Structure formats: structure tokens, C-alpha cells
XYZ file of C-alpha atoms in Angstrom:
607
model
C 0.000 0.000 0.000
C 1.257 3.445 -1.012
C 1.683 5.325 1.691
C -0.297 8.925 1.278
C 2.700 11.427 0.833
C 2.431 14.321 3.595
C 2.685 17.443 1.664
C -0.530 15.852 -0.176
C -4.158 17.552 1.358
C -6.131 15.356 3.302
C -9.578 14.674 2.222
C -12.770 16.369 3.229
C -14.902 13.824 5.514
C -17.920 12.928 4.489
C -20.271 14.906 6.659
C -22.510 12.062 8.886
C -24.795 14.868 10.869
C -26.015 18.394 9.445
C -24.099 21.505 10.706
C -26.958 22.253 13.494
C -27.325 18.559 15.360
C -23.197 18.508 15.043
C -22.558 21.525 17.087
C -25.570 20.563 19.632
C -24.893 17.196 19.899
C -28.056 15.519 18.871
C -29.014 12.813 16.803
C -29.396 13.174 12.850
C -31.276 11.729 11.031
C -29.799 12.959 7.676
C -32.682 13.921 6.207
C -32.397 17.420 4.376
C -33.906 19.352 6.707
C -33.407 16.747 8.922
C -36.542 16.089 11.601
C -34.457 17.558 14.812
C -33.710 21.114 12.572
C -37.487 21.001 12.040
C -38.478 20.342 15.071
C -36.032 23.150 16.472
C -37.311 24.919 13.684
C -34.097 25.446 11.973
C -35.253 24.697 8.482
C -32.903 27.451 6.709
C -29.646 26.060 8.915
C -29.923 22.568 8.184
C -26.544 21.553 5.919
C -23.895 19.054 5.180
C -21.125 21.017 4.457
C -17.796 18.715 4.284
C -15.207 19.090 7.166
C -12.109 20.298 6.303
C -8.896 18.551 8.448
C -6.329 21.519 6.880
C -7.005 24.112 9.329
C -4.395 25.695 10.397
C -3.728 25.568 14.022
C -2.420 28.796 14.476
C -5.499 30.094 12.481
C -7.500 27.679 15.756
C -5.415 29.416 17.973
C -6.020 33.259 16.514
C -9.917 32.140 16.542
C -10.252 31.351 19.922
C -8.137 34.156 21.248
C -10.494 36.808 19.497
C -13.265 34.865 20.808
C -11.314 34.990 24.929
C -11.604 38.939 24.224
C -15.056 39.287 22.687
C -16.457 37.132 25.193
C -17.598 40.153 28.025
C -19.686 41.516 25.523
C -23.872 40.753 24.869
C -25.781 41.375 22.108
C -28.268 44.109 22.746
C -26.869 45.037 25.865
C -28.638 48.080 26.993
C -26.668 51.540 27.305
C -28.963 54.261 29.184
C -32.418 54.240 29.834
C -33.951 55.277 26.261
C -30.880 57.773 25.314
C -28.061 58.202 23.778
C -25.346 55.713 23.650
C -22.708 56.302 26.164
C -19.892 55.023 23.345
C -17.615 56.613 21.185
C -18.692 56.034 16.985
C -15.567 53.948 17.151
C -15.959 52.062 20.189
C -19.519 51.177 18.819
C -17.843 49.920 15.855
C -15.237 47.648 18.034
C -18.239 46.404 19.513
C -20.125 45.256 16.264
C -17.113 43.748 14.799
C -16.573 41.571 18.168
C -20.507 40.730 18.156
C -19.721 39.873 14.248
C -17.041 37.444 15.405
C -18.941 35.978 18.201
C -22.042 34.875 15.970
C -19.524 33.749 12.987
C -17.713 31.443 15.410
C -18.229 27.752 15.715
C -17.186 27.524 19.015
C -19.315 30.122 20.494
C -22.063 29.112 18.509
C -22.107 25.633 19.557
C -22.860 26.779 23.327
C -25.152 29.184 22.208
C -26.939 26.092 20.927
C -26.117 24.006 23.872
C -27.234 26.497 26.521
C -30.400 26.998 24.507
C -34.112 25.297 25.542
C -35.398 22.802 23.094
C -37.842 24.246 21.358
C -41.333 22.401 21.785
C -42.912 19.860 19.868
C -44.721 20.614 17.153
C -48.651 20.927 18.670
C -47.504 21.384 21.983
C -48.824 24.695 23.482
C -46.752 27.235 24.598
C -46.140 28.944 27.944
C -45.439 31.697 29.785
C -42.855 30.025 32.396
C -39.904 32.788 32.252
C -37.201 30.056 31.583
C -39.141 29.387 28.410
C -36.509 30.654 26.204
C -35.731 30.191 22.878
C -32.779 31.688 20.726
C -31.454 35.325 21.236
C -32.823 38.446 19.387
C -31.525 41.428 18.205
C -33.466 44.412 19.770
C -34.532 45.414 16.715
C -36.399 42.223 16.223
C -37.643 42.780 19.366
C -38.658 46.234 18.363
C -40.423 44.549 15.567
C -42.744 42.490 18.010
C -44.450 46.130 18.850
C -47.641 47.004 17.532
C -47.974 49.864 14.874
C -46.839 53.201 16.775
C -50.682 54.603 16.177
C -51.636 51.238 18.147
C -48.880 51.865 20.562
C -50.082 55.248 21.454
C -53.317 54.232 21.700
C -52.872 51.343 23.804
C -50.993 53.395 26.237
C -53.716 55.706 26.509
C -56.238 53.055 27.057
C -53.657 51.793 29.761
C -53.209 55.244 31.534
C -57.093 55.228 31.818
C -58.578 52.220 33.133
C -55.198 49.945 34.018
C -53.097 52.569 35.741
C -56.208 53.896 38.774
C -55.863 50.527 39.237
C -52.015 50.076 39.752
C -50.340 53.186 39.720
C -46.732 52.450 40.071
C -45.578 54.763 37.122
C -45.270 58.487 37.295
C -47.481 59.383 34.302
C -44.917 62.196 32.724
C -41.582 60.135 33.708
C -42.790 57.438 31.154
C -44.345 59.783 28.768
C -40.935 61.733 28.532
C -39.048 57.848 28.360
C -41.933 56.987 25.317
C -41.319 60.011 23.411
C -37.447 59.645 23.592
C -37.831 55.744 22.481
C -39.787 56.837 19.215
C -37.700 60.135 18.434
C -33.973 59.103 19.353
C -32.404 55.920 18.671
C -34.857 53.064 19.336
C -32.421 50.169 18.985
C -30.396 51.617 21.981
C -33.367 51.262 24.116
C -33.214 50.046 28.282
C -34.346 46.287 27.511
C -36.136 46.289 30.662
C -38.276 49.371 29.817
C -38.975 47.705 26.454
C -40.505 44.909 28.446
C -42.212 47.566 30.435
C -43.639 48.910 27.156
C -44.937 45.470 26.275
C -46.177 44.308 29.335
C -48.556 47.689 28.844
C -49.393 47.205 25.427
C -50.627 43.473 26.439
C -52.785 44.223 29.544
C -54.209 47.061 27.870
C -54.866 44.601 24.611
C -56.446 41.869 26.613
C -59.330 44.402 28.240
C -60.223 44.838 24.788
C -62.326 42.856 22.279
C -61.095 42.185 19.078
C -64.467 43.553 17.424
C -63.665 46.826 18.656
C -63.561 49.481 15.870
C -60.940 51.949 16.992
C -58.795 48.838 18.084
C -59.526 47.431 14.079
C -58.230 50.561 12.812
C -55.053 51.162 14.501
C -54.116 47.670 13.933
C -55.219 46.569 10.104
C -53.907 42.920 10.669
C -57.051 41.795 13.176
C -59.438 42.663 10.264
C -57.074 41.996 7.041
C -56.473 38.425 7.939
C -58.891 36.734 8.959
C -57.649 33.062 8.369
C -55.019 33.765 11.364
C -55.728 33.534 14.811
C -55.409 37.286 15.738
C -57.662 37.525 18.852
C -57.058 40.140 21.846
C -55.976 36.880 23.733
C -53.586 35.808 21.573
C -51.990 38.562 21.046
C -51.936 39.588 24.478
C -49.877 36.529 25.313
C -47.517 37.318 22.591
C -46.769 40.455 23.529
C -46.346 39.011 27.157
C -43.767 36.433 25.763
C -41.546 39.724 24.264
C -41.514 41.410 27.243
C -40.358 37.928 28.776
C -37.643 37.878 26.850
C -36.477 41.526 27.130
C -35.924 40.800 30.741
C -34.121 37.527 30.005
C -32.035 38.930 27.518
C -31.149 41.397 29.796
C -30.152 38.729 32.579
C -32.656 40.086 35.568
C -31.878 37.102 37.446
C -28.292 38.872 38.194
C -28.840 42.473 36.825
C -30.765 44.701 38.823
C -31.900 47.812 37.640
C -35.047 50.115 39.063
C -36.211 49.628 35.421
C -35.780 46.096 35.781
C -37.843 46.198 39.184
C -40.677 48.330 36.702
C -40.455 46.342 34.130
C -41.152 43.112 36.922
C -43.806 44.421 38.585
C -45.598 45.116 35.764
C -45.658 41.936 34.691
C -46.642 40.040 37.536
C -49.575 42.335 37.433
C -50.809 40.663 34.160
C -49.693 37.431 35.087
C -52.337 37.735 38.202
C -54.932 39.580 36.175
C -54.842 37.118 32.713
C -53.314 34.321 33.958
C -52.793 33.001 37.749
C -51.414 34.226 40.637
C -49.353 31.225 41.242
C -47.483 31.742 38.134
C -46.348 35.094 39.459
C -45.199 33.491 43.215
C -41.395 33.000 42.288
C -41.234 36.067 40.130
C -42.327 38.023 43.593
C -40.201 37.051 45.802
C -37.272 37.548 42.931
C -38.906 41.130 42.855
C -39.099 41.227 46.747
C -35.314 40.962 46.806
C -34.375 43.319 43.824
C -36.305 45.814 45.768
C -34.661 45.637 48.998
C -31.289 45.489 47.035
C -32.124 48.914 45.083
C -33.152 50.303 48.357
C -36.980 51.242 47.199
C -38.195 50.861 50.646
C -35.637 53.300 51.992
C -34.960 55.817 49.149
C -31.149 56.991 48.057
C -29.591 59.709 48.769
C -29.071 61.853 45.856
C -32.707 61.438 44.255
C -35.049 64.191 43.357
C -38.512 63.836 44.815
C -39.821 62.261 41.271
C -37.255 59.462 41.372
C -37.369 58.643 45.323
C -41.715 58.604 45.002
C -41.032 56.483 41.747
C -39.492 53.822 43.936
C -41.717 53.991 46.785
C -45.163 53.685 44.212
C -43.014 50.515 43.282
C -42.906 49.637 46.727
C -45.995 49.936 47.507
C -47.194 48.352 44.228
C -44.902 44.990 45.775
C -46.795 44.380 49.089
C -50.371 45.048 47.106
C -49.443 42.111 44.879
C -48.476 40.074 48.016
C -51.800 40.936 49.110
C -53.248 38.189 46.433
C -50.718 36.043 47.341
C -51.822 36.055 50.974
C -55.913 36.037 50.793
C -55.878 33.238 48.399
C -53.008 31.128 49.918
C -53.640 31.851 53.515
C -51.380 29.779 54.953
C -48.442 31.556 53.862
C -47.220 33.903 56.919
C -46.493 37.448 55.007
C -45.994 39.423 58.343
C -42.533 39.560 58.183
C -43.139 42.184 55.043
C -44.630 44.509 57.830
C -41.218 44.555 59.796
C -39.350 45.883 56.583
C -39.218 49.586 57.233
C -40.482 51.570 54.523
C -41.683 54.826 53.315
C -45.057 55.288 51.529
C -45.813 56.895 48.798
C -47.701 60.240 48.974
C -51.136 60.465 48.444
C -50.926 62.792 45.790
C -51.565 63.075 41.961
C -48.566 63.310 39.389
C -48.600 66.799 38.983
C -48.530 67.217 42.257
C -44.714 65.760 42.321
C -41.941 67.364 40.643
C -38.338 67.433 41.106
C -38.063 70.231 43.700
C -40.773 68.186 46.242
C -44.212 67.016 46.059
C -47.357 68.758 47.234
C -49.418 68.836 50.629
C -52.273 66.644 50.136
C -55.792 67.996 49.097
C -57.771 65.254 51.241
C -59.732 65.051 48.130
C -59.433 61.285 46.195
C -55.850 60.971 44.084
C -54.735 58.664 41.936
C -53.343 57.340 44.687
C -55.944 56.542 46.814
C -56.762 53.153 45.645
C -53.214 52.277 46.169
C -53.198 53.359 49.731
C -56.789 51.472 50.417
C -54.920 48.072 49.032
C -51.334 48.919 51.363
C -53.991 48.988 54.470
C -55.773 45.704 52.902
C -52.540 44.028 52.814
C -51.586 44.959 56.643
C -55.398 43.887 57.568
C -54.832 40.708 55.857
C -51.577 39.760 56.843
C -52.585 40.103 60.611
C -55.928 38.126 59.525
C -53.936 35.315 58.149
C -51.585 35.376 60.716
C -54.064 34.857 63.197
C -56.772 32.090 61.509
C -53.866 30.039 60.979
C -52.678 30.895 64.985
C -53.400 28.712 67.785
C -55.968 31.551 69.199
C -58.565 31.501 66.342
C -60.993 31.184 68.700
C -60.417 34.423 70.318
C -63.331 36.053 70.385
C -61.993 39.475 71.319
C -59.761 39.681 68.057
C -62.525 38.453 65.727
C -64.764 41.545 66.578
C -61.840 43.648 65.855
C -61.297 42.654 63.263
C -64.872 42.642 62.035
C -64.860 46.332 63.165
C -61.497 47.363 61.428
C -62.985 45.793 57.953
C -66.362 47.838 58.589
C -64.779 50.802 59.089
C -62.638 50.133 55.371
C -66.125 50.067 54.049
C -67.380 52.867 55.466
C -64.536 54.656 54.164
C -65.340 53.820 50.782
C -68.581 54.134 50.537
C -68.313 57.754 51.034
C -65.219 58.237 49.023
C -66.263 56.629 45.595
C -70.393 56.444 45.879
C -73.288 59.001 45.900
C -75.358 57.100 48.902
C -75.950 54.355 47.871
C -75.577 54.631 44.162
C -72.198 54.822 42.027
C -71.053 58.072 40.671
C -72.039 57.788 36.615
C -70.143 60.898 36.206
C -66.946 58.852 36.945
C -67.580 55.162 36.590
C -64.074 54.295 37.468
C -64.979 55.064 41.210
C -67.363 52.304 41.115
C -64.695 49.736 39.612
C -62.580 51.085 42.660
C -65.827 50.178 45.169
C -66.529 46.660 43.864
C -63.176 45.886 43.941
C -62.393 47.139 47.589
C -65.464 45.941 48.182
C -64.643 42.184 47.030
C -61.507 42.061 49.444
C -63.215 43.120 52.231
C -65.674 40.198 52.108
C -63.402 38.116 51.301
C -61.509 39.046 54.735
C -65.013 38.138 56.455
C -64.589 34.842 54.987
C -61.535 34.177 55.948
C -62.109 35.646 59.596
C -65.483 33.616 60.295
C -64.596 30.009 58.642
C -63.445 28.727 61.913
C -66.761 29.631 63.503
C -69.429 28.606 61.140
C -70.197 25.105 61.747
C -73.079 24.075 64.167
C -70.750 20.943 65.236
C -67.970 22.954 65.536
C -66.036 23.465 69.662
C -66.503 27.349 68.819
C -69.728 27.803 66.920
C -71.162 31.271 65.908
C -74.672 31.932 64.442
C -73.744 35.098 63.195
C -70.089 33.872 61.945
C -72.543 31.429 59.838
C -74.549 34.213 58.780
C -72.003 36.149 57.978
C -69.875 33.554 55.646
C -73.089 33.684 53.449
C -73.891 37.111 53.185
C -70.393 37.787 52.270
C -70.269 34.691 49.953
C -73.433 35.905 48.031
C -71.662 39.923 47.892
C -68.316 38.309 46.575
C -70.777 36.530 43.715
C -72.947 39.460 43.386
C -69.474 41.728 42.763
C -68.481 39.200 39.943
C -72.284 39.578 38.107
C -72.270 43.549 38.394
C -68.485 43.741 36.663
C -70.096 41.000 34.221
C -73.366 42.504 33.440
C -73.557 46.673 34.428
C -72.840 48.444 31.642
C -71.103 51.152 33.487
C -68.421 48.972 34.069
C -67.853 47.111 30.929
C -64.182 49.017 30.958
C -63.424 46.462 33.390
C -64.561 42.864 32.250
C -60.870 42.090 32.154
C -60.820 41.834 35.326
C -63.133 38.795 35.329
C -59.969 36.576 33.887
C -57.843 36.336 37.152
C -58.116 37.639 41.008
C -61.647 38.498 40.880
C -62.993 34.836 39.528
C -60.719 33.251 42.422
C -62.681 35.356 44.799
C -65.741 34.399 43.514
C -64.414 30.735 43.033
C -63.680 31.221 46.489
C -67.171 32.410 47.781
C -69.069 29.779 45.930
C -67.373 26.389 47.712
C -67.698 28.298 51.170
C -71.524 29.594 50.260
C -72.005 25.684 49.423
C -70.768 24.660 52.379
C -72.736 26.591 54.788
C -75.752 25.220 52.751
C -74.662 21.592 53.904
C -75.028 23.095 57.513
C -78.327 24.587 57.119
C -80.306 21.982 55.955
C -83.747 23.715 56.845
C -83.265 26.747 54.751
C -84.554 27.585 51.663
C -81.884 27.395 49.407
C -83.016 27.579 46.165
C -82.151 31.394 45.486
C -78.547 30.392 46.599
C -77.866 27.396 44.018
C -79.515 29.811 41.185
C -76.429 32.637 42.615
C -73.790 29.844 41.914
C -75.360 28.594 38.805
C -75.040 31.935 37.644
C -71.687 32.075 39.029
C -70.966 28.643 36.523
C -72.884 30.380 33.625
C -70.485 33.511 33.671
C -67.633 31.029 34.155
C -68.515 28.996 31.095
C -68.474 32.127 28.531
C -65.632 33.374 30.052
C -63.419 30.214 29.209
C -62.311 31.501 25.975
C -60.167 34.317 27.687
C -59.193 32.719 30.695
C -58.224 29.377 31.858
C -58.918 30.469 36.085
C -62.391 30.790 34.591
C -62.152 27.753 32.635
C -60.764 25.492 35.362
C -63.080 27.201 37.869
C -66.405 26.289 35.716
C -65.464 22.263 35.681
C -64.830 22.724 39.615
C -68.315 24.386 39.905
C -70.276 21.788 37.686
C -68.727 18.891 39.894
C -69.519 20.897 42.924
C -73.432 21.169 41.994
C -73.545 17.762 40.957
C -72.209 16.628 44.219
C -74.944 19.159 46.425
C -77.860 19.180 43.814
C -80.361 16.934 43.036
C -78.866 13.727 41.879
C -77.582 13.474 45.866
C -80.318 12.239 48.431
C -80.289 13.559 51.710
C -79.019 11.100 53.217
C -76.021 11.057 51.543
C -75.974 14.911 52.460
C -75.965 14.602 55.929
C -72.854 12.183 55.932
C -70.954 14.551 54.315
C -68.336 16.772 57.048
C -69.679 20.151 56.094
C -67.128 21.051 58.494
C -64.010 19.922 56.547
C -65.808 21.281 53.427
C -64.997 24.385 54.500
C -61.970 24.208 56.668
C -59.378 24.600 53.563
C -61.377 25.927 50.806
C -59.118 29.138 50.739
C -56.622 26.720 49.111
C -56.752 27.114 45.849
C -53.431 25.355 44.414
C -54.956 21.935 44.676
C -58.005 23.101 42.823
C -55.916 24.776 39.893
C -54.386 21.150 38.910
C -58.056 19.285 38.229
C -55.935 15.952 37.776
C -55.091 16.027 41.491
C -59.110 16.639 42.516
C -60.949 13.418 43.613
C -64.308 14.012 42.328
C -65.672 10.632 43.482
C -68.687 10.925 45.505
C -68.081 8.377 48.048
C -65.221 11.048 49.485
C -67.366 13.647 48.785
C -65.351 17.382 48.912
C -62.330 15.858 49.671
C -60.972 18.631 47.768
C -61.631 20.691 50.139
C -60.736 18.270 53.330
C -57.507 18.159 55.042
């Protein structure tokens, strides 16, 4: 055999796996493209180029040296919060030509690819987990996930209207300067963070919407021009979600923490509670909890004008409202120790009342503030209600009717702030949104207060704790029927898809269960109040899944109590455990872990 002489070149290799499953590691299948590019949807990168063996190896070791010194940088790292770029033309320059090198390179490539999520089988739907990442963008393909600017400015309007009363943790001229900038400067330099912000607006503003609704149709031609695609309020909602998702990723918040980052967070646990679940939000808030202490938001910095330092404490306070949901509806979760934080308040004052010399006496009259401030004493009241149901003195009388007195007095307080009497204010029918809202956590608190004293067999039983569990069961229900049905509120349907529905989720298992322990009265007029309840539920499916999930539970709940259940077979059931832990909702959210057999009748609700 003739030996090959070594001055000869080497062959190529014949390739045996396509240029994407090499680098990654995975199984080919040769195919062209082969099924793991499609399923990774890598169509256009699937190819077989040969190998080459003739590489130099000081052109291997030139390669990865440039790739040791380009290695600090990130693609679409952000400079300054919506402004110019901090960088010389020609250090700008130095950086694109390392960024080319990075995304030319092999090497740096192949743990791009490694470090990357599979991308999901084809059929599988998608989620809104925030380590549901899939490959990096540029931020101008980001940029291009934004609505039209006419639709942009519109749904930032809508959002300043009816979505901002409601959580006010932006100073309205701070981000109107910060939107103006993005559009008129140098967009592709934006803060990643506050172009989550931006879509986390646009999408809770889109999904209070209806995709029938003309002004919406004609800042945005593609929900009428295309009607074979699935371009519904909901969907798009979620997509816009998903961006802002990945803005935050792609700006590492898990390590980088930035006061636009904490924005840009808060925000979107918001919509995660309103559109989605609270649950899904739980590790996101404590993340948020800690990027707050670390930028000092409860305290304030020294060197802050009076916009800046109330900026931080609305943010604050906008934290321990959204560990208000967290608390009511998982109640065994001890959230006192946020009360021991010290922390400044925001003012009750409107935004022109702040500017960067100091902020305003208060007027006494409402602000857009005052909501806020109603939820930061809601949270307080609930965390000390928690705190003491799940206590070994829950059967202290003494406490009970102060609390009962301290809720009252809430009401009271709102009443004459945001109603004429007893009627809502039609000049401004945002003040009754703000009423049956408040309204809805403070009978939710009486729930919560009198379960331990409701039941007749119970060591501490109450008449009126019994009494009370219904009338504030039937409110809760009646709260989710006027948002539903009054057309003074239609602005605020939306709210029907998340905290709200709980509530009423909530108020239907414990208005059930008193029923169980009253056999003698008439109860008729209650099952039609939850089979309305179930009715709303059922069209609301389409745009929520909490309503979705919380129809099936109420169908298998009336079919347990209604007719088809003799009773007999009532009066064995333990109305008491029925409602000992039906403020749990977490087992109720996963309908594959529910026993809906008869024979253990509301063991979803038992301990």
C-alpha cells in the first residue's frame, strides 16, 4: 500500500450529521432538513457542508483568542435608559465587529446552541414560564414584536385610563418623557427592561379589549385583514407578554438589577395575576421582593429628586399590594414579616402634584393614589388576619370583633369616598370599579375571619359567623355579576380573567358549604347565585383558563350538592371539613389532582 505522501491535502470527511445537530450534539437523522432542525425549527440552517482537516492551528489558535476577548460583551446590551449611547462612533464599531465574530464562530455558537431550551414539539402549546426561552434576538427584532406606533399610542392611553387607577406604580410624565425619547432618538439603543415595560402595557391594555372593537380594528389593520389567522385580543396579548419575557431575560434580571428592571417586573406580575394566575407570578415576587430591597426602594437613596425617590416607593408599595393576592388566596403563607421591613409610603398625591423640587401637601380630596393606599392597608389587615386564623388563638373572640370592626370601618370609608349614597357616581364610573373591587376584598376578609366559627358541630360555633360567611359569599358573587353585566363597568370585564374569579371561586365552595349546615333553609335562590356564578364562568373560558378550570370545579360541585344526591347522603358529608381549607386554591388549579368521586365527597376541600 502506497503510503499517502504528507505534503498531499487530506480529504474532506464525508459529513454524517447536518451543521446544526453537530454543534448541539443531537441525533441526525440525515434527512435534508433533517426532523431535529425542524423540530427546532431550523429549516434554513440545516446543511452538510464537508469538514475540512487543513485548518491551520495557528489560524484555531487566533480564533479562539479573538473569541477569549469578545467574550464580556452581549448582544443588545442596553446603554442608558432610552438615550443616547454612552460610546464613542468607534468604540460602537469595536463592539459590532466583536458581536460579528462571536455569531460567525463555531465555538461560540455551539454553546449558544447548547445552553439553549429545546424548542417544543410541534402541537404542543406554549407557555409563559420565564425560563421558556428560545434563541437570542436582536433588539430590533424585538422592536419589531411592537404594535404599529398609532396602536402603541393608543394602547398606552387606554392603559393610563382604566389599568393605571388601578395600579399606579408609574409616574405618568416620567414614562411619557421615556416613550417620546424611544420613538424620536435611537430606538435600537433602548433600556431592555423598559422595552418589556412597554410590552407588558401594550398586552394588559390589549387583553381588556375585544377584538371587534372598531378603533382597536383601525389602529391595527392585521385583526381585520387576515382573517384566516388567529389574531384575537388573547392571543396577542400573550404574545406580547412572551416579548416582554424575553427583554428581561435577555437582559439577565436574574443577576442584573436595575429600578427599570424592578418596573419592568412588577408590571408583569400584574398581568400574570390579572390574565393568567397568581401562582405563576409566586417565584417572580419574591425575585422582585429581593431586587427591591437590594435597590433600596423601601428606603430611598440619597441623591434622588422627589420624582425618582416617590417612583421607587409607588413601586414599593405596588410589591406588598401584589403580596396581598398572594396572601388572601393562599392563607397559609405567613407574610408578616413584610410589615417589619421599614419603609416609606408613597404620597397620596396626583402626578402633577410631584416634581423634582418636592411634592405637594395633600388635598384630602381622592388621588390617583388613593386606591393604592386602600390596598397597602388591605394588605396589613390581611396579613394580621392570616396570621391569626392560621394561629393557635382563632378562637379568640376578642380579636374576631376587631377585626370585624377594622374591615367595617374600610367600608365605610369607601362608601363615602367613591359612591353618591348608595348609588355609584355615573359621572366617573371608574370610582365604582374602585368600590366593587375594595369591596370584594373586604368580604373576602369576612370569609376568611369567620370560617373557623361557622359550623353548628364545631367546639366554637357562631350563628352570626354562619350568617355572615353567606352574606359575604353571596356579595363576593354578586361583585363578579355587576363587573359582568352593568354596563357602566364594561371598561373592566378584564378583570373577570384572574383575582376576581378566584374570589368568587372562592365564595361559591364556602356559600355551598354553609348550605350543607343549614339543611332547613330555603336554598333555592342560593344554588340559582352559583349557577349563575358557573354560567359567567362557562363564557368566560375563551379568555381565561382560572375561569375555565373554575367552571369544571363548579359543575362537579353542583352535581355533588344538587339533586342527583339524596339527603341522606348529604348529611354524611363533614360540612365542616368542606370548608376548613377551601381558601386553598393550588390543589383546585391542577383538576388531575381533585378526587371528584362521591363516596369522598369534597375531599378537595378536606384536610
Amino acid at each position: 500500500m502506497v503510503r499517502q505522501s504528507l505534503n498531499s491535502p487530506r480529504r474532506k470527511r464525508k459529513p454524517v450529521n447536518c451543521e446544526q445537530c453537530r454543534r448541539s450534539k443531537l441525533k441526525c437523522d440525515r434527512q435534508h432538513p433533517c426532523t431535529t432542525c425542524k423540530r427546532r425549527k431550523r429549516e434554513n440552517s440545516c446543511i452538510y457542508e464537508p469538514i475540512s482537516n487543513d485548518t491551520p492551528k495557528e489560524d484555531q489558535r487566533r480564533s479562539r483568542s479573538v473569541l477569549s476577548r469578545s467574550k464580556p460583551g452581549r448582544v443588545g446590551a442596553p446603554l442608558s435608559p432610552l438615550g443616547q449611547s454612552n460610546l464613542s462612533a468607534s468604540s460602537q464599531r469595536h463592539n459590532q465587529s466583536l458581536t460579528s465574530s462571536r455569531s460567525e464562530s463555531p465555538s461560540e455558537d455551539q454553546w449558544e446552541t447548547v445552553l439553549e431550551r429545546p424548542a417544543p414539539e410541534d402541537g404542543t402549546q406554549d407557555t409563559l414560564t420565564p425560563l421558556s426561552t428560545g434563541p437570542r434576538m436582536t433588539v430590533q427584532d424585538l422592536i419589531n414584536h411592537l404594535p404599529p406606533k398609532a396602536s402603541c399610542d393608543f394602547l398606552i392611553s387606554h392603559f393610563f385610563q382604566i389599568i393605571h387607577p388601578l395600579f399606579p406604580i408609574l409616574h405618568g410624565p416620567t414614562f411619557q418623557d421615556q416613550y417620546a425619547a424611544f420613538f424620536t432618538s435611537q430606538p435600537r439603543q433602548v433600556d431592555l427592561p423598559w422595552l418589556a415595560l412597554l410590552f407588558s402595557m401594550c398586552s394588559l391594555s390589549l387583553n381588556t379589549m375585544d377584538a371587534s372593537d372598531p378603533r382597536l380594528a383601525y389602529f391595527w389593520p392585521e385583526l381585520s385583514n387576515n382573517p384566516a389567522q388567529d389574531f384575537t385580543t388573547t392571543s396577542l396579548s400573550r404574545r406580547l407578554l412572551q416579548a416582554a419575557m424575553t427583554c428581561l431575560l435577555q437582559d439577565q434580571f436574574f443577576i442584573r438589577h436595575k429600578f427599570s428592571t424592578f418596573e419592568a417586573l412588577l408590571m408583569l406580575i400584574y398581568n400574570l395575576s390579572h390574565n393568567e394566575s397568581v401562582d405563576q407570578g409566586w417565584a417572580l415576587l419574591g425575585m422582585a421582593l429581593n431586587m427591591g430591597i437590594a435597590l433600596r426602594c423601601n428606603m430611598g437613596s440619597r441623591g434622588l429628586n422627589a420624582i425618582e425617590t416617590e417612583r421607587r416607593r409607588r413601586c414599593w408599595a405596588g410589591l406588598l399590594t401584589l403580596h396581598t393576592y398572594q396572601g388572601i388566596l393562599f392563607r397559609d403563607v405567613d407574610m408578616s414579616f413584610l410589615l417589619e421591613i421599614k419603609a416609606t409610603m408613597p404620597a397620596d398625591v396626583n402626578d402633577i402634584d410631584i416634581t423634582p423640587e418636592g411634592i405637594s401637601e395633600p388635598s384630602g380630596q381622592p388621588t390617583q393614589m388613593s386606591v393604592m393606599m386602600a390596598k397597602i392597608r388591605l394588605f396589613r389587615l390581611s396579613t394580621h388576619i392570616c396570621r391569626y386564623i392560621s394561629g393557635p388563638t382563632r378562637s379568640d373572640h376578642e380579636s374576631l370583633q376587631r377585626f370585624n370592626s377594622t374591615i367595617a370601618e374600610e367600608q365605610e370609608r369607601w362608601d363615602s369616598t367613591y359612591m353618591v349614597g348608595k348609588s355609584p357616581i355615573i359621572l366617573d364610573p371608574t370610582s365604582y370599579a374602585f368600590w366593587c373591587i375594595l369591596q370584594s376584598y373586604a368580604h373576602h376578609l369576612y370569609l376568611l375571619l369567620h370560617r373557623p366559627f361557622h359550623h353548628t358541630k364545631g367546639p366554637v360555633f357562631l350563628p352570626e359567623s354562619r350568617e355572615r360567611c353567606i352574606t359575604s359569599a353571596t356579595a363576593v358573587i354578586s361583585i363578579h355579576q355587576q363587573i359582568y353585566e352593568a354596563p357602566l363597568l364594561r371598561s373592566f370585564l378584564w378583570l373577570l380573567n384572574g383575582v376576581i374569579s378566584l374570589k368568587a371561586l372562592h365564595a361559591a365552595v364556602a356559600l355551598n358549604s354553609c348550605l350543607l349546615d343549614t339543611p332547613s333553609v330555603d336554598t333555592k335562590p342560593y344554588r340559582e347565585v352559583i349557577e349563575g356564578l358557573a354560567q359567567r364562568m362557562e363564557t368566560l373560558s375563551g379568555r381565561s383558563s382560572i375561569c375555565s378550570k373554575s367552571f369544571r370545579i363548579l359543575r362537579h360541585l353542583q352535581n355533588q350538592s344538587g339533586a342527583g344526591v339524596s339527603q341522606s347522603q348529604n348529611s354524611e358529608i363533614n360540612s365542616e371539613h368542606a370548608m376548613e381549607d377551601w381558601t386553598d386554591i393550588r390543589e383546585w388549579m391542577d383538576l388531575d389532582l381533585v378526587n371528584w368521586n362521591l363516596e369522598g365527597a369534597f375531599s378537595i376541600f378536606a384536610d
